Amino acid sequence: MVTRVNGIAASDGVGIAPAYLLTKPNLSFEKYHVSDAASEKKRLHNAFDKIIRNLETTKKNLTGKLSDEDLAIFDTHIAILNDPEMIRQVENRITNQRLNAESAFAEVITKAIKTLQAMTGNEYMQERAADFQNIQDQVLAELEGKELPNLRALDHPVIVVAHSIGPSDTSQMDARFVKGIITDLGGRTSHAAIMARSLQIPAIVGCNDITRKAVNGQNVIVDGFEGNAIIEPASTEISQYQKIADKFMNVRQQWQQMVDKPSVTADGSKYKIAANIGSSVDISSAMENGADGVGLFRTEFLYMKSDHLPTEDEQFNAYRKAVEQLKGKRLVVRTLDIGGDKPLRFMPLPKEMNPFLGYRAIRIALDRPEMFRTQLRALLRASEFGKISIMFPMITTLEELQAAKKIYYEEQQKLAVDHPEIGKDVRLGMMIEVPLAALNAERLAAEVDFFSIGTNDLIQYCFAADRGNDSVSYLYQPLNPTFLKLVKHIIDSGHAHNTTVAMCGEMAGDRYSLPLLIGMGLDVYSMSASSILRTRSMMRQLDRKKCQELYQEAITTCDSMPAVKNLVQHWLVEN
Ligand code: PEP
Ligand code: MG
């Protein structure tokens, strides 16, 4: 029976393949007594050995494809399985109490998980608990002869169907086999959506109950343009969508010709289209997609993956590696933006009622300046190896910006004692993602070399709508005319002080926003690497003056986001 599902269009493209549910099988088991303890122990060790061998092979296959921090998770899991104390306790239960392997193992590991989980507020211990939980599932599945979903082991095309998708899932995804993603939860700026775009996998998110509707192996079509999925489509629909997929492949090939072309409009106005990255591993994809530089390096991933505060040298090496790979292009690094939805293992932060409105980003940096100083020193040192810009996240007030700058200049002067030229080419900037900073843009512009508008957060705060909550995703409205006026105000305020204005939120890579942003005079467009060539291709067909007229028309004749979208859609067809 054909089932149709609607969600939020999150990543362009059409995927057609069998469903692969990222949901766990039932791993419950019976507790019973065994007569032959030796063979029960052998059964246990066989399961352990098989899992260790699998983990070792997968790690080997992924070496070079994942960062060292991501690979370290395999060693952690192998270490849990090799822990002599854990093995002793399980064996004792089998020998002395004659318990079956499942019960003996589950008793021991559950105790460990509970101890770790009891340390609430300690993010690191919570992550360890998750590692133990993961091992528990693997061992029980092996003993029970059941299969766990395992993205790493995929060897055929699938559409991944999941409740939600986190960084650990996406780091395992191979775009050769994952032809589409559908999730119950998430909005356009959720992790799953951003990652799907950067991996160029068609995706729809926020479908509510797709995991209950789809069954493993059923044919599924994902339409990432419109946000629709079809389970068990008719063969006519498959061929219809296959045509759309083929056409999109051709268009992508045409975009490929844009790699070495300059980012200019048809009238010759020059812009920059840069990439957003999460680690230096992403730079190769940015370069392959012809990025004019990196407009946002989200450094928090460097901290989130680590089990200790990254040292100055560790950070210096990461930033140096990144900027060297850019071969003379500029690297814009955002200082630590943690808190909110981005916890750290080694620095437990108190649980908050409203983490997005709480202790995060620059607020933490100014409150714990040692950590901030370490990062600034590492960045200053790396700036001797390429062009580096530094920007501060979540600035609300002028005082915060001035305090952050003061700390930066103190560190620069200390380093300048031995390296007089240090920091001479560094440009300082700030993110505009808090409404008050947007309103105060004119005063703030006098203080920085550049602004970068973070529309993901700016929209969430302007519309008072959690960016990850699909129940309020209708309020993610980059094309709302009132919001457009605010963006224009930021751009004009920047330009009044010769301050470059960039945008690194998802709006920068949105096709309907592009002509409006050009019309408003935005200088730098920073986006997922996968959107760069499409944006450049489109930009080169647009005329700046006509875009200015379009913006004027939008804010004078339209009262709502749908009205603006409709206007832009018609305008694009005509122009
Ligand atoms: C933003 O808020 O728009 C932004 C780019 O930052 P992040 O998505 O990392 O919060
Ligand atoms: Mg942000």
Short mmCIF file of C-alpha atoms and ligand atoms in Angstrom, two decimals, residues 296 298 300 334 337 342 431 433 454-457 467 504-505, ligand 1:
data_model
loop_
_atom_site.label_atom_id
_atom_site.label_comp_id
_atom_site.label_asym_id
_atom_site.label_seq_id
_atom_site.Cartn_x
_atom_site.Cartn_y
_atom_site.Cartn_z
CA LEU A 296 32.83 29.72 9.57
CA ARG A 298 32.86 25.87 14.19
CA GLU A 300 33.45 23.64 19.31
CA ARG A 334 34.68 31.29 15.49
CA ASP A 337 30.48 28.37 21.00
CA LYS A 342 26.67 21.78 22.58
CA MET A 431 28.60 37.03 14.87
CA GLU A 433 22.83 36.27 16.12
CA GLY A 454 24.18 33.84 12.12
CA THR A 455 20.64 33.52 10.85
CA ASN A 456 20.06 30.12 12.47
CA ASP A 457 20.16 31.69 15.90
CA ARG A 467 15.38 26.01 15.99
CA CYS A 504 27.13 32.14 7.80
CA GLY A 505 23.67 30.94 8.83
C1 PEP B 1 23.98 30.57 13.31
O1 PEP B 1 23.50 30.67 14.44
O2 PEP B 1 23.44 30.98 12.28
C2 PEP B 1 25.30 29.91 13.13
C3 PEP B 1 25.91 29.93 11.98
O3 PEP B 1 25.82 29.25 14.19
P1 PEP B 1 25.38 27.79 14.68
O4 PEP B 1 24.49 27.22 13.62
O5 PEP B 1 26.65 27.05 14.86
O6 PEP B 1 24.67 28.11 15.94
#
